[in-house]
Amino acid sequence: MLSFLDAFSGYHQIPMALADEEKKAFITPYGLYYYKVMPFGLKNASATYQRLMTKIFKTPGWPHSGEVFHLLRRYDMKLNPSKCAFGVSVGKFLGFMVSQRGIEVSPDQIKTVMEMPPPKNKRSCSASQANSSHWDVS
């Protein structure tokens, strides 16, 4: 059985370092404002978020669900219940289907490719090739 957790606006749960708050300040007609939490779009936001997740879940092996919730509470991380799934055999993660068998392409992605119209001439054939050049089919 698998479980999938999603933090509620994860980046916004990470406090900005006091020294960095003024670096992201902005002015509006109503005054000067600065972020108290990490906003989306910062260059190192994803790395900072991943560092926090690594710090929270640094225990060897994957902790049991009770321990996961204890760790999340300790770091004051809140989950988005509508995006969490517990005790399921398959779930969607980063656009892929994850199960005990492994990682598979999502049916939504397959459907999009299967519904693409076939090329009608040389120009549309080149466009189709260019659009699919980033796919790894190995």
PDB file of C-alpha atoms in Angstrom:
ATOM      1  CA  MET A   1       0.000   0.000   0.000  1.00  0.00           C
ATOM      2  CA  LEU A   2       1.159   3.508  -0.841  1.00  0.00           C
ATOM      3  CA  SER A   3       0.457   6.943   0.573  1.00  0.00           C
ATOM      4  CA  PHE A   4       0.849  10.309  -1.148  1.00  0.00           C
ATOM      5  CA  LEU A   5       1.210  13.547   0.820  1.00  0.00           C
ATOM      6  CA  ASP A   6       0.988  17.106  -0.450  1.00  0.00           C
ATOM      7  CA  ALA A   7       1.923  20.121   1.652  1.00  0.00           C
ATOM      8  CA  PHE A   8      -0.612  22.937   1.571  1.00  0.00           C
ATOM      9  CA  SER A   9       1.142  25.753  -0.365  1.00  0.00           C
ATOM     10  CA  GLY A  10       4.450  24.203   0.668  1.00  0.00           C
ATOM     11  CA  TYR A  11       6.702  27.151  -0.150  1.00  0.00           C
ATOM     12  CA  HIS A  12       4.481  29.494   1.860  1.00  0.00           C
ATOM     13  CA  GLN A  13       5.061  27.372   4.966  1.00  0.00           C
ATOM     14  CA  ILE A  14       8.780  28.162   5.005  1.00  0.00           C
ATOM     15  CA  PRO A  15       9.652  31.356   6.903  1.00  0.00           C
ATOM     16  CA  MET A  16      11.996  33.790   5.173  1.00  0.00           C
ATOM     17  CA  ALA A  17      15.318  34.369   6.905  1.00  0.00           C
ATOM     18  CA  LEU A  18      15.212  37.778   8.579  1.00  0.00           C
ATOM     19  CA  ALA A  19      18.304  38.873   6.641  1.00  0.00           C
ATOM     20  CA  ASP A  20      16.565  38.023   3.348  1.00  0.00           C
ATOM     21  CA  GLU A  21      13.186  39.674   3.970  1.00  0.00           C
ATOM     22  CA  GLU A  22      14.341  43.135   2.866  1.00  0.00           C
ATOM     23  CA  LYS A  23      15.857  41.690  -0.328  1.00  0.00           C
ATOM     24  CA  LYS A  24      12.385  40.751  -1.554  1.00  0.00           C
ATOM     25  CA  ALA A  25      10.575  43.887  -0.379  1.00  0.00           C
ATOM     26  CA  PHE A  26       8.249  45.660  -2.785  1.00  0.00           C
ATOM     27  CA  ILE A  27       6.488  49.009  -2.845  1.00  0.00           C
ATOM     28  CA  THR A  28       2.826  49.598  -3.656  1.00  0.00           C
ATOM     29  CA  PRO A  29       0.736  52.781  -3.471  1.00  0.00           C
ATOM     30  CA  TYR A  30      -0.304  51.544  -0.011  1.00  0.00           C
ATOM     31  CA  GLY A  31       3.170  51.091   1.456  1.00  0.00           C
ATOM     32  CA  LEU A  32       6.313  48.991   1.646  1.00  0.00           C
ATOM     33  CA  TYR A  33       5.818  45.242   2.029  1.00  0.00           C
ATOM     34  CA  TYR A  34       8.050  42.222   2.374  1.00  0.00           C
ATOM     35  CA  TYR A  35       7.471  38.499   2.452  1.00  0.00           C
ATOM     36  CA  LYS A  36       7.422  36.771   5.838  1.00  0.00           C
ATOM     37  CA  VAL A  37       7.323  33.371   4.093  1.00  0.00           C
ATOM     38  CA  MET A  38       9.117  32.074   1.015  1.00  0.00           C
ATOM     39  CA  PRO A  39       7.244  33.146  -2.137  1.00  0.00           C
ATOM     40  CA  PHE A  40       7.001  31.099  -5.311  1.00  0.00           C
ATOM     41  CA  GLY A  41       9.411  32.060  -8.062  1.00  0.00           C
ATOM     42  CA  LEU A  42      12.630  32.512  -6.108  1.00  0.00           C
ATOM     43  CA  LYS A  43      15.634  30.982  -7.856  1.00  0.00           C
ATOM     44  CA  ASN A  44      16.528  28.652  -4.977  1.00  0.00           C
ATOM     45  CA  ALA A  45      13.003  28.060  -3.654  1.00  0.00           C
ATOM     46  CA  SER A  46      12.788  24.452  -4.809  1.00  0.00           C
ATOM     47  CA  ALA A  47      16.234  23.631  -3.379  1.00  0.00           C
ATOM     48  CA  THR A  48      15.301  25.283  -0.075  1.00  0.00           C
ATOM     49  CA  TYR A  49      12.044  23.339   0.060  1.00  0.00           C
ATOM     50  CA  GLN A  50      13.844  20.060  -0.705  1.00  0.00           C
ATOM     51  CA  ARG A  51      16.423  20.785   2.014  1.00  0.00           C
ATOM     52  CA  LEU A  52      13.604  21.209   4.529  1.00  0.00           C
ATOM     53  CA  MET A  53      11.952  17.944   3.438  1.00  0.00           C
ATOM     54  CA  THR A  54      15.310  16.160   3.764  1.00  0.00           C
ATOM     55  CA  LYS A  55      15.768  17.658   7.238  1.00  0.00           C
ATOM     56  CA  ILE A  56      12.266  16.641   8.347  1.00  0.00           C
ATOM     57  CA  PHE A  57      12.478  13.086   7.024  1.00  0.00           C
ATOM     58  CA  LYS A  58      16.170  12.423   7.701  1.00  0.00           C
ATOM     59  CA  THR A  59      15.467   9.247   9.683  1.00  0.00           C
ATOM     60  CA  PRO A  60      16.932   6.125   8.058  1.00  0.00           C
ATOM     61  CA  GLY A  61      14.267   4.268   6.108  1.00  0.00           C
ATOM     62  CA  TRP A  62      10.797   5.649   5.623  1.00  0.00           C
ATOM     63  CA  PRO A  63       8.999   6.383   8.910  1.00  0.00           C
ATOM     64  CA  HIS A  64       5.568   4.920   9.700  1.00  0.00           C
ATOM     65  CA  SER A  65       2.551   7.177   9.151  1.00  0.00           C
ATOM     66  CA  GLY A  66       2.242   8.082  12.840  1.00  0.00           C
ATOM     67  CA  GLU A  67       5.852   9.214  12.891  1.00  0.00           C
ATOM     68  CA  VAL A  68       5.366  11.169   9.641  1.00  0.00           C
ATOM     69  CA  PHE A  69       2.534  13.169  11.213  1.00  0.00           C
ATOM     70  CA  HIS A  70       4.602  13.734  14.362  1.00  0.00           C
ATOM     71  CA  LEU A  71       7.490  15.081  12.246  1.00  0.00           C
ATOM     72  CA  LEU A  72       5.156  17.318  10.223  1.00  0.00           C
ATOM     73  CA  ARG A  73       3.652  18.718  13.439  1.00  0.00           C
ATOM     74  CA  ARG A  74       7.113  19.366  14.884  1.00  0.00           C
ATOM     75  CA  TYR A  75       8.025  21.492  11.839  1.00  0.00           C
ATOM     76  CA  ASP A  76       4.536  23.047  11.678  1.00  0.00           C
ATOM     77  CA  MET A  77       3.947  21.730   8.138  1.00  0.00           C
ATOM     78  CA  LYS A  78       0.311  21.483   7.066  1.00  0.00           C
ATOM     79  CA  LEU A  79      -1.001  19.040   4.473  1.00  0.00           C
ATOM     80  CA  ASN A  80      -3.631  19.634   1.808  1.00  0.00           C
ATOM     81  CA  PRO A  81      -6.192  16.888   2.558  1.00  0.00           C
ATOM     82  CA  SER A  82      -7.753  17.077  -0.907  1.00  0.00           C
ATOM     83  CA  LYS A  83      -4.396  16.139  -2.471  1.00  0.00           C
ATOM     84  CA  CYS A  84      -3.383  13.411   0.001  1.00  0.00           C
ATOM     85  CA  ALA A  85      -4.118   9.704  -0.421  1.00  0.00           C
ATOM     86  CA  PHE A  86      -3.519   6.978   2.148  1.00  0.00           C
ATOM     87  CA  GLY A  87      -3.346   3.218   1.713  1.00  0.00           C
ATOM     88  CA  VAL A  88      -3.853   3.190  -2.054  1.00  0.00           C
ATOM     89  CA  SER A  89      -2.400   0.770  -4.598  1.00  0.00           C
ATOM     90  CA  VAL A  90      -1.729   3.428  -7.245  1.00  0.00           C
ATOM     91  CA  GLY A  91      -1.491   7.221  -7.316  1.00  0.00           C
ATOM     92  CA  LYS A  92      -0.449  10.152  -9.463  1.00  0.00           C
ATOM     93  CA  PHE A  93       2.885  11.803  -8.679  1.00  0.00           C
ATOM     94  CA  LEU A  94       4.462  14.555 -10.809  1.00  0.00           C
ATOM     95  CA  GLY A  95       2.252  13.537 -13.728  1.00  0.00           C
ATOM     96  CA  PHE A  96       3.177   9.845 -13.574  1.00  0.00           C
ATOM     97  CA  MET A  97       1.333   6.850 -12.145  1.00  0.00           C
ATOM     98  CA  VAL A  98       3.180   5.211  -9.242  1.00  0.00           C
ATOM     99  CA  SER A  99       2.304   1.707  -8.051  1.00  0.00           C
ATOM    100  CA  GLN A 100       3.982  -1.361  -6.553  1.00  0.00           C
ATOM    101  CA  ARG A 101       4.989  -2.262 -10.131  1.00  0.00           C
ATOM    102  CA  GLY A 102       6.906   0.994 -10.544  1.00  0.00           C
ATOM    103  CA  ILE A 103       6.441   4.274 -12.408  1.00  0.00           C
ATOM    104  CA  GLU A 104       4.283   4.447 -15.529  1.00  0.00           C
ATOM    105  CA  VAL A 105       3.114   7.144 -17.896  1.00  0.00           C
ATOM    106  CA  SER A 106      -0.222   8.673 -16.898  1.00  0.00           C
ATOM    107  CA  PRO A 107      -3.219   7.700 -19.063  1.00  0.00           C
ATOM    108  CA  ASP A 108      -3.841  11.438 -19.569  1.00  0.00           C
ATOM    109  CA  GLN A 109      -0.460  11.788 -21.292  1.00  0.00           C
ATOM    110  CA  ILE A 110      -1.066   8.739 -23.479  1.00  0.00           C
ATOM    111  CA  LYS A 111      -4.525  10.038 -24.423  1.00  0.00           C
ATOM    112  CA  THR A 112      -3.059  13.368 -25.560  1.00  0.00           C
ATOM    113  CA  VAL A 113      -0.540  11.654 -27.826  1.00  0.00           C
ATOM    114  CA  MET A 114      -3.057   9.154 -29.191  1.00  0.00           C
ATOM    115  CA  GLU A 115      -5.508  11.941 -30.071  1.00  0.00           C
ATOM    116  CA  MET A 116      -2.923  13.943 -32.028  1.00  0.00           C
ATOM    117  CA  PRO A 117      -3.909  14.112 -35.688  1.00  0.00           C
ATOM    118  CA  PRO A 118      -1.499  12.390 -38.076  1.00  0.00           C
ATOM    119  CA  PRO A 119       0.699  14.692 -40.177  1.00  0.00           C
ATOM    120  CA  LYS A 120      -0.878  15.616 -43.513  1.00  0.00           C
ATOM    121  CA  ASN A 121       2.183  17.003 -45.305  1.00  0.00           C
ATOM    122  CA  LYS A 122       5.945  17.444 -44.985  1.00  0.00           C
ATOM    123  CA  ARG A 123       5.636  20.667 -42.970  1.00  0.00           C
ATOM    124  CA  SER A 124       3.240  19.194 -40.373  1.00  0.00           C
ATOM    125  CA  CYS A 125       5.448  16.076 -40.206  1.00  0.00           C
ATOM    126  CA  SER A 126       8.429  18.264 -39.277  1.00  0.00           C
ATOM    127  CA  ALA A 127       6.326  20.065 -36.666  1.00  0.00           C
ATOM    128  CA  SER A 128       5.251  16.726 -35.148  1.00  0.00           C
ATOM    129  CA  GLN A 129       8.863  15.602 -35.018  1.00  0.00           C
ATOM    130  CA  ALA A 130       9.959  18.831 -33.352  1.00  0.00           C
ATOM    131  CA  ASN A 131       7.172  18.570 -30.756  1.00  0.00           C
ATOM    132  CA  SER A 132       8.132  15.027 -29.819  1.00  0.00           C
ATOM    133  CA  SER A 133      11.919  15.400 -29.894  1.00  0.00           C
ATOM    134  CA  HIS A 134      12.118  15.743 -26.098  1.00  0.00           C
ATOM    135  CA  TRP A 135      10.383  12.410 -25.391  1.00  0.00           C
ATOM    136  CA  ASP A 136      12.601   9.572 -24.245  1.00  0.00           C
ATOM    137  CA  VAL A 137      11.158   6.394 -25.708  1.00  0.00           C
ATOM    138  CA  SER A 138      13.934   4.044 -24.592  1.00  0.00           C
TER     139      SER A 138
END
